[in-house]
Amino acid sequence: MSEDAFDRETYEERRRKWRRSGFWRGIFVSVLVLAALIGAGAYFAGDGRPAGPHIARYEISGMIFDDGLRDYDLAEIAEDDNARALILTINSGGGTTVGSEALYEAIRKVAAEKPVVAQMGEAAASGAYITALAADHIVARGNTLTGSIGVIMQVPNVTELLDDVGIDMVTVRSSDVKGGPSPFLPDSAQQRAVSQALIADSQEWFLGLVAERRNMTAERAAEVGDGRVYTGRMALELGLVDAIGGEDTVLSYLGDVDPEFDDLPIRNWQPTQADEGVFPSVSTLLRDVRSEADTWLSGFRLMSVAR
């Protein structure tokens, strides 16, 4: 056999070996991809939710507003038999009274089906404390800022500024309290009394939750619910939380409720996001700015927020 023929034969043999090894490499990669897909399918349900028996973890953070997507998430956790318990991680200074009320009710629906534990982070005050009240057990860090049991309404008054720049706001209304409080109208004793009545009514509701959920008398709830902020240690002494600690303390409580929880993994339930288009971060920023502007300019909201 000539040298050229030998080289061609050697080349063809190597090429056949490469093809065979390439075939098996392709099979190996396909098996790995299939295994990954099966693993993902075991972890997530068909709608992207965690599957298999687990303890659900759901985060409540930032300003609390009325949020239908958030309430939908909590309803899903309540209905999911694989989610055997719920850990609410809370890091918020509160929000609107209506948003806090809606969130409280959504959590209570979960608690009707399975144990719920609130794990407070750096802050869980005012409306976020309302959120924690919905849980069966509240765990705070020693230096968590909590409490701030109260309702507040703030509206800037720019009437003097308008006078300085020569702008006259013409307002026609059916009564002296219609459309108030408004940044474009001077305050009055009558309007102040109307606003105070709104605050008092919401505060009575808030204190009622504290008394009911923390097993206090109305007088005791009013005493600790004067609007001041507490550390976690102070809140424990006052009976506003149940324990000081972190996730290990939460899991210890759940293990006492049912030893089954000791063997279950914790899986995060990601909040459902609205479709925000091509630039989600910009959309989120504009939404937050719009919400804040709406609070100040288009009427008012009762806020349960730590200021």
PDB file of C-alpha atoms in Angstrom:
ATOM      1  CA  MET A   1       0.000   0.000   0.000  1.00  0.00           C
ATOM      2  CA  SER A   2       1.360   3.359  -0.982  1.00  0.00           C
ATOM      3  CA  GLU A   3       2.009   6.059   1.628  1.00  0.00           C
ATOM      4  CA  ASP A   4      -0.805   8.230   0.203  1.00  0.00           C
ATOM      5  CA  ALA A   5      -3.284   5.338   0.358  1.00  0.00           C
ATOM      6  CA  PHE A   6      -2.223   4.609   3.925  1.00  0.00           C
ATOM      7  CA  ASP A   7      -2.754   8.233   4.931  1.00  0.00           C
ATOM      8  CA  ARG A   8      -6.202   8.260   3.343  1.00  0.00           C
ATOM      9  CA  GLU A   9      -7.170   5.054   5.126  1.00  0.00           C
ATOM     10  CA  THR A  10      -5.911   6.436   8.430  1.00  0.00           C
ATOM     11  CA  TYR A  11      -7.837   9.674   7.862  1.00  0.00           C
ATOM     12  CA  GLU A  12     -11.067   7.819   7.025  1.00  0.00           C
ATOM     13  CA  GLU A  13     -10.735   5.593  10.089  1.00  0.00           C
ATOM     14  CA  ARG A  14     -10.220   8.599  12.353  1.00  0.00           C
ATOM     15  CA  ARG A  15     -13.201  10.311  10.802  1.00  0.00           C
ATOM     16  CA  ARG A  16     -15.408   7.257  11.431  1.00  0.00           C
ATOM     17  CA  LYS A  17     -14.248   7.128  15.062  1.00  0.00           C
ATOM     18  CA  TRP A  18     -14.990  10.854  15.426  1.00  0.00           C
ATOM     19  CA  ARG A  19     -18.488  10.370  14.023  1.00  0.00           C
ATOM     20  CA  ARG A  20     -19.143   7.481  16.409  1.00  0.00           C
ATOM     21  CA  SER A  21     -17.832   9.436  19.392  1.00  0.00           C
ATOM     22  CA  GLY A  22     -19.822  12.483  18.275  1.00  0.00           C
ATOM     23  CA  PHE A  23     -22.970  10.363  18.159  1.00  0.00           C
ATOM     24  CA  TRP A  24     -22.453   9.156  21.704  1.00  0.00           C
ATOM     25  CA  ARG A  25     -21.567  12.640  22.893  1.00  0.00           C
ATOM     26  CA  GLY A  26     -24.852  13.839  21.415  1.00  0.00           C
ATOM     27  CA  ILE A  27     -26.713  11.070  23.224  1.00  0.00           C
ATOM     28  CA  PHE A  28     -24.963  11.994  26.482  1.00  0.00           C
ATOM     29  CA  VAL A  29     -25.833  15.704  26.143  1.00  0.00           C
ATOM     30  CA  SER A  30     -29.443  14.844  25.270  1.00  0.00           C
ATOM     31  CA  VAL A  31     -29.723  12.687  28.384  1.00  0.00           C
ATOM     32  CA  LEU A  32     -28.357  15.530  30.515  1.00  0.00           C
ATOM     33  CA  VAL A  33     -30.828  18.022  29.024  1.00  0.00           C
ATOM     34  CA  LEU A  34     -33.699  15.576  29.513  1.00  0.00           C
ATOM     35  CA  ALA A  35     -32.674  14.985  33.128  1.00  0.00           C
ATOM     36  CA  ALA A  36     -32.541  18.731  33.721  1.00  0.00           C
ATOM     37  CA  LEU A  37     -36.017  19.156  32.251  1.00  0.00           C
ATOM     38  CA  ILE A  38     -37.358  16.315  34.370  1.00  0.00           C
ATOM     39  CA  GLY A  39     -35.746  17.870  37.443  1.00  0.00           C
ATOM     40  CA  ALA A  40     -37.281  21.227  36.651  1.00  0.00           C
ATOM     41  CA  GLY A  41     -40.632  19.560  36.147  1.00  0.00           C
ATOM     42  CA  ALA A  42     -40.310  17.913  39.534  1.00  0.00           C
ATOM     43  CA  TYR A  43     -39.530  21.244  41.153  1.00  0.00           C
ATOM     44  CA  PHE A  44     -42.080  23.387  39.403  1.00  0.00           C
ATOM     45  CA  ALA A  45     -45.703  22.770  38.607  1.00  0.00           C
ATOM     46  CA  GLY A  46     -47.055  23.362  35.110  1.00  0.00           C
ATOM     47  CA  ASP A  47     -47.754  27.014  35.910  1.00  0.00           C
ATOM     48  CA  GLY A  48     -44.217  27.652  37.186  1.00  0.00           C
ATOM     49  CA  ARG A  49     -45.098  27.153  40.840  1.00  0.00           C
ATOM     50  CA  PRO A  50     -43.035  24.888  43.121  1.00  0.00           C
ATOM     51  CA  ALA A  51     -44.291  21.315  43.196  1.00  0.00           C
ATOM     52  CA  GLY A  52     -43.861  18.461  45.629  1.00  0.00           C
ATOM     53  CA  PRO A  53     -44.506  18.734  49.384  1.00  0.00           C
ATOM     54  CA  HIS A  54     -42.750  21.838  50.722  1.00  0.00           C
ATOM     55  CA  ILE A  55     -42.916  24.854  53.001  1.00  0.00           C
ATOM     56  CA  ALA A  56     -43.724  27.926  50.950  1.00  0.00           C
ATOM     57  CA  ARG A  57     -41.804  31.160  51.483  1.00  0.00           C
ATOM     58  CA  TYR A  58     -43.367  34.397  50.227  1.00  0.00           C
ATOM     59  CA  GLU A  59     -41.832  37.864  50.527  1.00  0.00           C
ATOM     60  CA  ILE A  60     -43.700  41.035  51.467  1.00  0.00           C
ATOM     61  CA  SER A  61     -41.438  44.035  50.925  1.00  0.00           C
ATOM     62  CA  GLY A  62     -41.610  47.720  50.109  1.00  0.00           C
ATOM     63  CA  MET A  63     -44.720  49.865  50.251  1.00  0.00           C
ATOM     64  CA  ILE A  64     -47.945  47.910  50.687  1.00  0.00           C
ATOM     65  CA  PHE A  65     -50.689  48.885  48.255  1.00  0.00           C
ATOM     66  CA  ASP A  66     -53.874  47.134  47.161  1.00  0.00           C
ATOM     67  CA  ASP A  67     -52.431  44.447  44.874  1.00  0.00           C
ATOM     68  CA  GLY A  68     -54.607  41.889  43.124  1.00  0.00           C
ATOM     69  CA  LEU A  69     -51.630  39.880  41.821  1.00  0.00           C
ATOM     70  CA  ARG A  70     -50.233  39.495  45.332  1.00  0.00           C
ATOM     71  CA  ASP A  71     -53.614  38.392  46.671  1.00  0.00           C
ATOM     72  CA  TYR A  72     -53.849  35.903  43.784  1.00  0.00           C
ATOM     73  CA  ASP A  73     -50.461  34.439  44.778  1.00  0.00           C
ATOM     74  CA  LEU A  74     -51.624  33.954  48.353  1.00  0.00           C
ATOM     75  CA  ALA A  75     -54.861  32.338  47.180  1.00  0.00           C
ATOM     76  CA  GLU A  76     -52.759  29.910  45.104  1.00  0.00           C
ATOM     77  CA  ILE A  77     -50.676  29.027  48.162  1.00  0.00           C
ATOM     78  CA  ALA A  78     -53.856  28.457  50.167  1.00  0.00           C
ATOM     79  CA  GLU A  79     -55.211  26.071  47.534  1.00  0.00           C
ATOM     80  CA  ASP A  80     -51.962  24.221  46.770  1.00  0.00           C
ATOM     81  CA  ASP A  81     -51.887  20.975  48.748  1.00  0.00           C
ATOM     82  CA  ASN A  82     -48.120  20.703  48.205  1.00  0.00           C
ATOM     83  CA  ALA A  83     -47.548  23.932  50.120  1.00  0.00           C
ATOM     84  CA  ARG A  84     -47.946  22.513  53.616  1.00  0.00           C
ATOM     85  CA  ALA A  85     -47.134  25.754  55.485  1.00  0.00           C
ATOM     86  CA  LEU A  86     -46.282  29.373  54.705  1.00  0.00           C
ATOM     87  CA  ILE A  87     -43.414  31.559  55.895  1.00  0.00           C
ATOM     88  CA  LEU A  88     -44.055  35.244  55.253  1.00  0.00           C
ATOM     89  CA  THR A  89     -40.802  37.198  55.173  1.00  0.00           C
ATOM     90  CA  ILE A  90     -41.719  40.809  55.860  1.00  0.00           C
ATOM     91  CA  ASN A  91     -39.512  43.828  55.275  1.00  0.00           C
ATOM     92  CA  SER A  92     -41.724  46.888  54.962  1.00  0.00           C
ATOM     93  CA  GLY A  93     -42.517  50.137  56.677  1.00  0.00           C
ATOM     94  CA  GLY A  94     -46.211  49.770  55.855  1.00  0.00           C
ATOM     95  CA  GLY A  95     -48.443  51.312  53.229  1.00  0.00           C
ATOM     96  CA  THR A  96     -52.034  52.236  52.616  1.00  0.00           C
ATOM     97  CA  THR A  97     -54.661  51.145  55.095  1.00  0.00           C
ATOM     98  CA  VAL A  98     -56.745  49.544  52.338  1.00  0.00           C
ATOM     99  CA  GLY A  99     -53.740  47.668  50.947  1.00  0.00           C
ATOM    100  CA  SER A 100     -52.839  46.406  54.413  1.00  0.00           C
ATOM    101  CA  GLU A 101     -56.432  45.352  55.041  1.00  0.00           C
ATOM    102  CA  ALA A 102     -56.597  43.396  51.770  1.00  0.00           C
ATOM    103  CA  LEU A 103     -53.269  41.713  52.490  1.00  0.00           C
ATOM    104  CA  TYR A 104     -54.379  40.792  56.023  1.00  0.00           C
ATOM    105  CA  GLU A 105     -57.538  39.163  54.690  1.00  0.00           C
ATOM    106  CA  ALA A 106     -55.631  37.235  52.005  1.00  0.00           C
ATOM    107  CA  ILE A 107     -53.211  35.852  54.598  1.00  0.00           C
ATOM    108  CA  ARG A 108     -56.022  34.848  56.938  1.00  0.00           C
ATOM    109  CA  LYS A 109     -57.481  32.756  54.103  1.00  0.00           C
ATOM    110  CA  VAL A 110     -54.146  30.942  53.870  1.00  0.00           C
ATOM    111  CA  ALA A 111     -54.074  30.478  57.653  1.00  0.00           C
ATOM    112  CA  ALA A 112     -57.486  28.826  57.468  1.00  0.00           C
ATOM    113  CA  GLU A 113     -55.861  26.035  55.426  1.00  0.00           C
ATOM    114  CA  LYS A 114     -52.315  25.697  56.804  1.00  0.00           C
ATOM    115  CA  PRO A 115     -49.907  27.151  59.388  1.00  0.00           C
ATOM    116  CA  VAL A 116     -48.583  30.644  58.647  1.00  0.00           C
ATOM    117  CA  VAL A 117     -45.538  32.188  60.330  1.00  0.00           C
ATOM    118  CA  ALA A 118     -44.402  35.806  59.948  1.00  0.00           C
ATOM    119  CA  GLN A 119     -40.653  36.335  59.890  1.00  0.00           C
ATOM    120  CA  MET A 120     -39.869  40.036  60.368  1.00  0.00           C
ATOM    121  CA  GLY A 121     -36.775  41.526  58.784  1.00  0.00           C
ATOM    122  CA  GLU A 122     -35.332  44.998  59.252  1.00  0.00           C
ATOM    123  CA  ALA A 123     -38.785  46.574  59.515  1.00  0.00           C
ATOM    124  CA  ALA A 124     -42.345  45.323  59.826  1.00  0.00           C
ATOM    125  CA  ALA A 125     -44.158  48.390  61.054  1.00  0.00           C
ATOM    126  CA  SER A 126     -47.636  49.883  60.796  1.00  0.00           C
ATOM    127  CA  GLY A 127     -49.346  48.288  57.764  1.00  0.00           C
ATOM    128  CA  ALA A 128     -46.607  45.649  57.706  1.00  0.00           C
ATOM    129  CA  TYR A 129     -47.421  44.867  61.338  1.00  0.00           C
ATOM    130  CA  ILE A 130     -51.041  44.392  60.217  1.00  0.00           C
ATOM    131  CA  THR A 131     -49.599  41.861  57.770  1.00  0.00           C
ATOM    132  CA  ALA A 132     -47.772  40.050  60.566  1.00  0.00           C
ATOM    133  CA  LEU A 133     -50.926  40.004  62.713  1.00  0.00           C
ATOM    134  CA  ALA A 134     -52.536  37.739  60.120  1.00  0.00           C
ATOM    135  CA  ALA A 135     -50.002  34.989  60.870  1.00  0.00           C
ATOM    136  CA  ASP A 136     -50.357  32.314  63.537  1.00  0.00           C
ATOM    137  CA  HIS A 137     -46.909  33.091  64.966  1.00  0.00           C
ATOM    138  CA  ILE A 138     -44.674  36.184  64.709  1.00  0.00           C
ATOM    139  CA  VAL A 139     -40.878  36.031  64.849  1.00  0.00           C
ATOM    140  CA  ALA A 140     -38.807  39.239  64.897  1.00  0.00           C
ATOM    141  CA  ARG A 141     -35.144  40.039  65.057  1.00  0.00           C
ATOM    142  CA  GLY A 142     -34.065  41.752  68.258  1.00  0.00           C
ATOM    143  CA  ASN A 143     -33.580  45.024  66.388  1.00  0.00           C
ATOM    144  CA  THR A 144     -36.457  44.764  63.941  1.00  0.00           C
ATOM    145  CA  LEU A 145     -38.419  48.010  63.816  1.00  0.00           C
ATOM    146  CA  THR A 146     -42.052  47.158  64.387  1.00  0.00           C
ATOM    147  CA  GLY A 147     -45.187  48.511  66.004  1.00  0.00           C
ATOM    148  CA  SER A 148     -46.026  52.022  64.737  1.00  0.00           C
ATOM    149  CA  ILE A 149     -49.647  51.055  65.311  1.00  0.00           C
ATOM    150  CA  GLY A 150     -51.469  54.004  63.876  1.00  0.00           C
ATOM    151  CA  VAL A 151     -52.984  55.744  60.869  1.00  0.00           C
ATOM    152  CA  ILE A 152     -51.735  58.929  59.255  1.00  0.00           C
ATOM    153  CA  MET A 153     -52.878  61.266  56.489  1.00  0.00           C
ATOM    154  CA  GLN A 154     -50.595  63.926  55.054  1.00  0.00           C
ATOM    155  CA  VAL A 155     -51.437  66.451  52.351  1.00  0.00           C
ATOM    156  CA  PRO A 156     -49.141  69.352  51.469  1.00  0.00           C
ATOM    157  CA  ASN A 157     -50.715  72.821  51.410  1.00  0.00           C
ATOM    158  CA  VAL A 158     -49.400  74.993  48.583  1.00  0.00           C
ATOM    159  CA  THR A 159     -51.912  77.821  48.799  1.00  0.00           C
ATOM    160  CA  GLU A 160     -49.301  80.378  49.938  1.00  0.00           C
ATOM    161  CA  LEU A 161     -46.976  79.296  47.139  1.00  0.00           C
ATOM    162  CA  LEU A 162     -49.771  79.791  44.606  1.00  0.00           C
ATOM    163  CA  ASP A 163     -50.388  83.257  46.026  1.00  0.00           C
ATOM    164  CA  ASP A 164     -46.695  84.102  45.681  1.00  0.00           C
ATOM    165  CA  VAL A 165     -46.603  83.146  42.012  1.00  0.00           C
ATOM    166  CA  GLY A 166     -49.962  84.741  41.276  1.00  0.00           C
ATOM    167  CA  ILE A 167     -51.996  81.597  40.600  1.00  0.00           C
ATOM    168  CA  ASP A 168     -55.620  81.599  41.709  1.00  0.00           C
ATOM    169  CA  MET A 169     -57.205  78.127  42.042  1.00  0.00           C
ATOM    170  CA  VAL A 170     -60.948  78.431  41.350  1.00  0.00           C
ATOM    171  CA  THR A 171     -62.939  75.739  43.176  1.00  0.00           C
ATOM    172  CA  VAL A 172     -66.697  75.248  43.109  1.00  0.00           C
ATOM    173  CA  ARG A 173     -67.953  72.582  45.488  1.00  0.00           C
ATOM    174  CA  SER A 174     -71.136  71.468  47.151  1.00  0.00           C
ATOM    175  CA  SER A 175     -69.847  71.948  50.702  1.00  0.00           C
ATOM    176  CA  ASP A 176     -66.807  73.191  52.566  1.00  0.00           C
ATOM    177  CA  VAL A 177     -65.602  69.637  53.141  1.00  0.00           C
ATOM    178  CA  LYS A 178     -66.114  68.300  49.610  1.00  0.00           C
ATOM    179  CA  GLY A 179     -62.810  67.567  47.890  1.00  0.00           C
ATOM    180  CA  GLY A 180     -60.777  68.011  51.028  1.00  0.00           C
ATOM    181  CA  PRO A 181     -58.209  67.889  52.293  1.00  0.00           C
ATOM    182  CA  SER A 182     -56.630  69.422  49.198  1.00  0.00           C
ATOM    183  CA  PRO A 183     -53.197  70.957  48.608  1.00  0.00           C
ATOM    184  CA  PHE A 184     -54.963  73.781  46.740  1.00  0.00           C
ATOM    185  CA  LEU A 185     -57.447  74.744  49.471  1.00  0.00           C
ATOM    186  CA  PRO A 186     -56.822  76.317  52.874  1.00  0.00           C
ATOM    187  CA  ASP A 187     -57.335  74.073  55.868  1.00  0.00           C
ATOM    188  CA  SER A 188     -60.351  74.635  58.099  1.00  0.00           C
ATOM    189  CA  ALA A 189     -61.510  73.427  61.494  1.00  0.00           C
ATOM    190  CA  GLN A 190     -64.457  71.638  59.903  1.00  0.00           C
ATOM    191  CA  GLN A 191     -62.247  69.822  57.382  1.00  0.00           C
ATOM    192  CA  ARG A 192     -59.760  68.944  60.112  1.00  0.00           C
ATOM    193  CA  ALA A 193     -62.567  67.396  62.174  1.00  0.00           C
ATOM    194  CA  VAL A 194     -63.802  65.348  59.200  1.00  0.00           C
ATOM    195  CA  SER A 195     -60.286  64.063  58.517  1.00  0.00           C
ATOM    196  CA  GLN A 196     -59.767  63.249  62.184  1.00  0.00           C
ATOM    197  CA  ALA A 197     -62.952  61.193  62.189  1.00  0.00           C
ATOM    198  CA  LEU A 198     -61.610  59.103  59.298  1.00  0.00           C
ATOM    199  CA  ILE A 199     -58.340  58.560  61.114  1.00  0.00           C
ATOM    200  CA  ALA A 200     -60.134  57.597  64.334  1.00  0.00           C
ATOM    201  CA  ASP A 201     -62.338  55.052  62.577  1.00  0.00           C
ATOM    202  CA  SER A 202     -59.398  53.322  60.875  1.00  0.00           C
ATOM    203  CA  GLN A 203     -57.368  53.429  64.078  1.00  0.00           C
ATOM    204  CA  GLU A 204     -60.193  51.748  65.983  1.00  0.00           C
ATOM    205  CA  TRP A 205     -60.180  48.979  63.363  1.00  0.00           C
ATOM    206  CA  PHE A 206     -56.396  48.618  63.640  1.00  0.00           C
ATOM    207  CA  LEU A 207     -56.499  48.422  67.436  1.00  0.00           C
ATOM    208  CA  GLY A 208     -59.291  45.870  67.188  1.00  0.00           C
ATOM    209  CA  LEU A 209     -56.990  43.632  65.143  1.00  0.00           C
ATOM    210  CA  VAL A 210     -54.224  44.016  67.714  1.00  0.00           C
ATOM    211  CA  ALA A 211     -56.571  43.147  70.579  1.00  0.00           C
ATOM    212  CA  GLU A 212     -58.039  40.147  68.761  1.00  0.00           C
ATOM    213  CA  ARG A 213     -54.868  38.659  67.309  1.00  0.00           C
ATOM    214  CA  ARG A 214     -52.598  39.343  70.304  1.00  0.00           C
ATOM    215  CA  ASN A 215     -55.192  38.410  72.939  1.00  0.00           C
ATOM    216  CA  MET A 216     -55.245  41.841  74.583  1.00  0.00           C
ATOM    217  CA  THR A 217     -57.936  43.950  76.124  1.00  0.00           C
ATOM    218  CA  ALA A 218     -59.026  47.006  74.166  1.00  0.00           C
ATOM    219  CA  GLU A 219     -57.409  49.197  76.798  1.00  0.00           C
ATOM    220  CA  ARG A 220     -54.082  47.386  76.564  1.00  0.00           C
ATOM    221  CA  ALA A 221     -54.143  47.509  72.762  1.00  0.00           C
ATOM    222  CA  ALA A 222     -54.761  51.262  72.891  1.00  0.00           C
ATOM    223  CA  GLU A 223     -51.898  51.681  75.338  1.00  0.00           C
ATOM    224  CA  VAL A 224     -49.301  49.928  73.158  1.00  0.00           C
ATOM    225  CA  GLY A 225     -50.882  51.190  69.936  1.00  0.00           C
ATOM    226  CA  ASP A 226     -50.176  54.894  70.304  1.00  0.00           C
ATOM    227  CA  GLY A 227     -48.114  55.031  67.096  1.00  0.00           C
ATOM    228  CA  ARG A 228     -44.633  54.607  68.520  1.00  0.00           C
ATOM    229  CA  VAL A 229     -42.064  52.258  66.986  1.00  0.00           C
ATOM    230  CA  TYR A 230     -40.590  49.359  68.987  1.00  0.00           C
ATOM    231  CA  THR A 231     -37.582  47.108  68.577  1.00  0.00           C
ATOM    232  CA  GLY A 232     -38.248  43.389  68.368  1.00  0.00           C
ATOM    233  CA  ARG A 233     -37.138  42.945  71.976  1.00  0.00           C
ATOM    234  CA  MET A 234     -39.511  45.661  73.181  1.00  0.00           C
ATOM    235  CA  ALA A 235     -42.330  44.175  71.090  1.00  0.00           C
ATOM    236  CA  LEU A 236     -41.735  40.763  72.679  1.00  0.00           C
ATOM    237  CA  GLU A 237     -42.066  42.239  76.171  1.00  0.00           C
ATOM    238  CA  LEU A 238     -45.286  43.992  75.140  1.00  0.00           C
ATOM    239  CA  GLY A 239     -46.767  40.840  73.635  1.00  0.00           C
ATOM    240  CA  LEU A 240     -46.746  42.145  70.055  1.00  0.00           C
ATOM    241  CA  VAL A 241     -44.533  39.296  68.765  1.00  0.00           C
ATOM    242  CA  ASP A 242     -44.010  35.715  69.873  1.00  0.00           C
ATOM    243  CA  ALA A 243     -40.277  35.104  69.577  1.00  0.00           C
ATOM    244  CA  ILE A 244     -36.904  36.619  68.733  1.00  0.00           C
ATOM    245  CA  GLY A 245     -34.817  34.910  66.082  1.00  0.00           C
ATOM    246  CA  GLY A 246     -34.512  34.050  62.406  1.00  0.00           C
ATOM    247  CA  GLU A 247     -35.551  31.267  60.080  1.00  0.00           C
ATOM    248  CA  ASP A 248     -34.257  28.597  62.448  1.00  0.00           C
ATOM    249  CA  THR A 249     -36.695  29.892  65.078  1.00  0.00           C
ATOM    250  CA  VAL A 250     -39.485  29.816  62.498  1.00  0.00           C
ATOM    251  CA  LEU A 251     -38.677  26.221  61.556  1.00  0.00           C
ATOM    252  CA  SER A 252     -38.485  25.193  65.209  1.00  0.00           C
ATOM    253  CA  TYR A 253     -42.008  26.520  65.709  1.00  0.00           C
ATOM    254  CA  LEU A 254     -43.298  24.686  62.626  1.00  0.00           C
ATOM    255  CA  GLY A 255     -41.631  21.465  63.819  1.00  0.00           C
ATOM    256  CA  ASP A 256     -43.503  21.789  67.089  1.00  0.00           C
ATOM    257  CA  VAL A 257     -46.757  22.241  65.166  1.00  0.00           C
ATOM    258  CA  ASP A 258     -46.137  19.108  63.087  1.00  0.00           C
ATOM    259  CA  PRO A 259     -42.928  16.995  62.974  1.00  0.00           C
ATOM    260  CA  GLU A 260     -43.603  16.496  59.244  1.00  0.00           C
ATOM    261  CA  PHE A 261     -42.323  20.017  58.627  1.00  0.00           C
ATOM    262  CA  ASP A 262     -38.824  19.038  59.827  1.00  0.00           C
ATOM    263  CA  ASP A 263     -38.304  17.000  56.645  1.00  0.00           C
ATOM    264  CA  LEU A 264     -39.810  19.408  54.126  1.00  0.00           C
ATOM    265  CA  PRO A 265     -37.757  21.734  51.924  1.00  0.00           C
ATOM    266  CA  ILE A 266     -38.442  25.476  51.842  1.00  0.00           C
ATOM    267  CA  ARG A 267     -39.292  26.739  48.375  1.00  0.00           C
ATOM    268  CA  ASN A 268     -39.728  30.333  47.299  1.00  0.00           C
ATOM    269  CA  TRP A 269     -42.957  31.388  45.667  1.00  0.00           C
ATOM    270  CA  GLN A 270     -42.051  34.213  43.323  1.00  0.00           C
ATOM    271  CA  PRO A 271     -44.540  37.105  43.249  1.00  0.00           C
ATOM    272  CA  THR A 272     -46.540  37.236  40.030  1.00  0.00           C
ATOM    273  CA  GLN A 273     -45.419  40.222  37.972  1.00  0.00           C
ATOM    274  CA  ALA A 274     -47.602  42.298  35.710  1.00  0.00           C
ATOM    275  CA  ASP A 275     -46.510  42.569  32.084  1.00  0.00           C
ATOM    276  CA  GLU A 276     -44.339  45.697  32.105  1.00  0.00           C
ATOM    277  CA  GLY A 277     -43.305  45.725  28.466  1.00  0.00           C
ATOM    278  CA  VAL A 278     -39.815  46.075  27.034  1.00  0.00           C
ATOM    279  CA  PHE A 279     -38.386  48.198  29.870  1.00  0.00           C
ATOM    280  CA  PRO A 280     -39.685  46.646  33.124  1.00  0.00           C
ATOM    281  CA  SER A 281     -37.391  48.606  35.448  1.00  0.00           C
ATOM    282  CA  VAL A 282     -38.485  51.914  33.933  1.00  0.00           C
ATOM    283  CA  SER A 283     -42.128  50.818  34.076  1.00  0.00           C
ATOM    284  CA  THR A 284     -41.767  49.859  37.740  1.00  0.00           C
ATOM    285  CA  LEU A 285     -40.163  53.204  38.564  1.00  0.00           C
ATOM    286  CA  LEU A 286     -42.886  55.143  36.764  1.00  0.00           C
ATOM    287  CA  ARG A 287     -45.570  53.105  38.532  1.00  0.00           C
ATOM    288  CA  ASP A 288     -44.078  53.869  41.951  1.00  0.00           C
ATOM    289  CA  VAL A 289     -43.713  57.575  41.152  1.00  0.00           C
ATOM    290  CA  ARG A 290     -47.279  57.678  39.885  1.00  0.00           C
ATOM    291  CA  SER A 291     -48.561  55.987  43.044  1.00  0.00           C
ATOM    292  CA  GLU A 292     -46.735  58.463  45.270  1.00  0.00           C
ATOM    293  CA  ALA A 293     -47.912  61.431  43.207  1.00  0.00           C
ATOM    294  CA  ASP A 294     -51.469  60.127  43.306  1.00  0.00           C
ATOM    295  CA  THR A 295     -51.265  59.925  47.095  1.00  0.00           C
ATOM    296  CA  TRP A 296     -50.291  63.582  47.350  1.00  0.00           C
ATOM    297  CA  LEU A 297     -52.206  65.225  44.533  1.00  0.00           C
ATOM    298  CA  SER A 298     -55.376  63.393  43.594  1.00  0.00           C
ATOM    299  CA  GLY A 299     -57.194  63.382  46.906  1.00  0.00           C
ATOM    300  CA  PHE A 300     -55.621  61.395  49.716  1.00  0.00           C
ATOM    301  CA  ARG A 301     -55.168  57.945  51.179  1.00  0.00           C
ATOM    302  CA  LEU A 302     -55.207  56.781  54.743  1.00  0.00           C
ATOM    303  CA  MET A 303     -51.735  55.439  55.369  1.00  0.00           C
ATOM    304  CA  SER A 304     -50.546  52.867  57.867  1.00  0.00           C
ATOM    305  CA  VAL A 305     -46.891  53.613  57.400  1.00  0.00           C
ATOM    306  CA  ALA A 306     -43.941  54.334  59.677  1.00  0.00           C
ATOM    307  CA  ARG A 307     -42.780  57.900  59.006  1.00  0.00           C
TER     308      ARG A 307
END
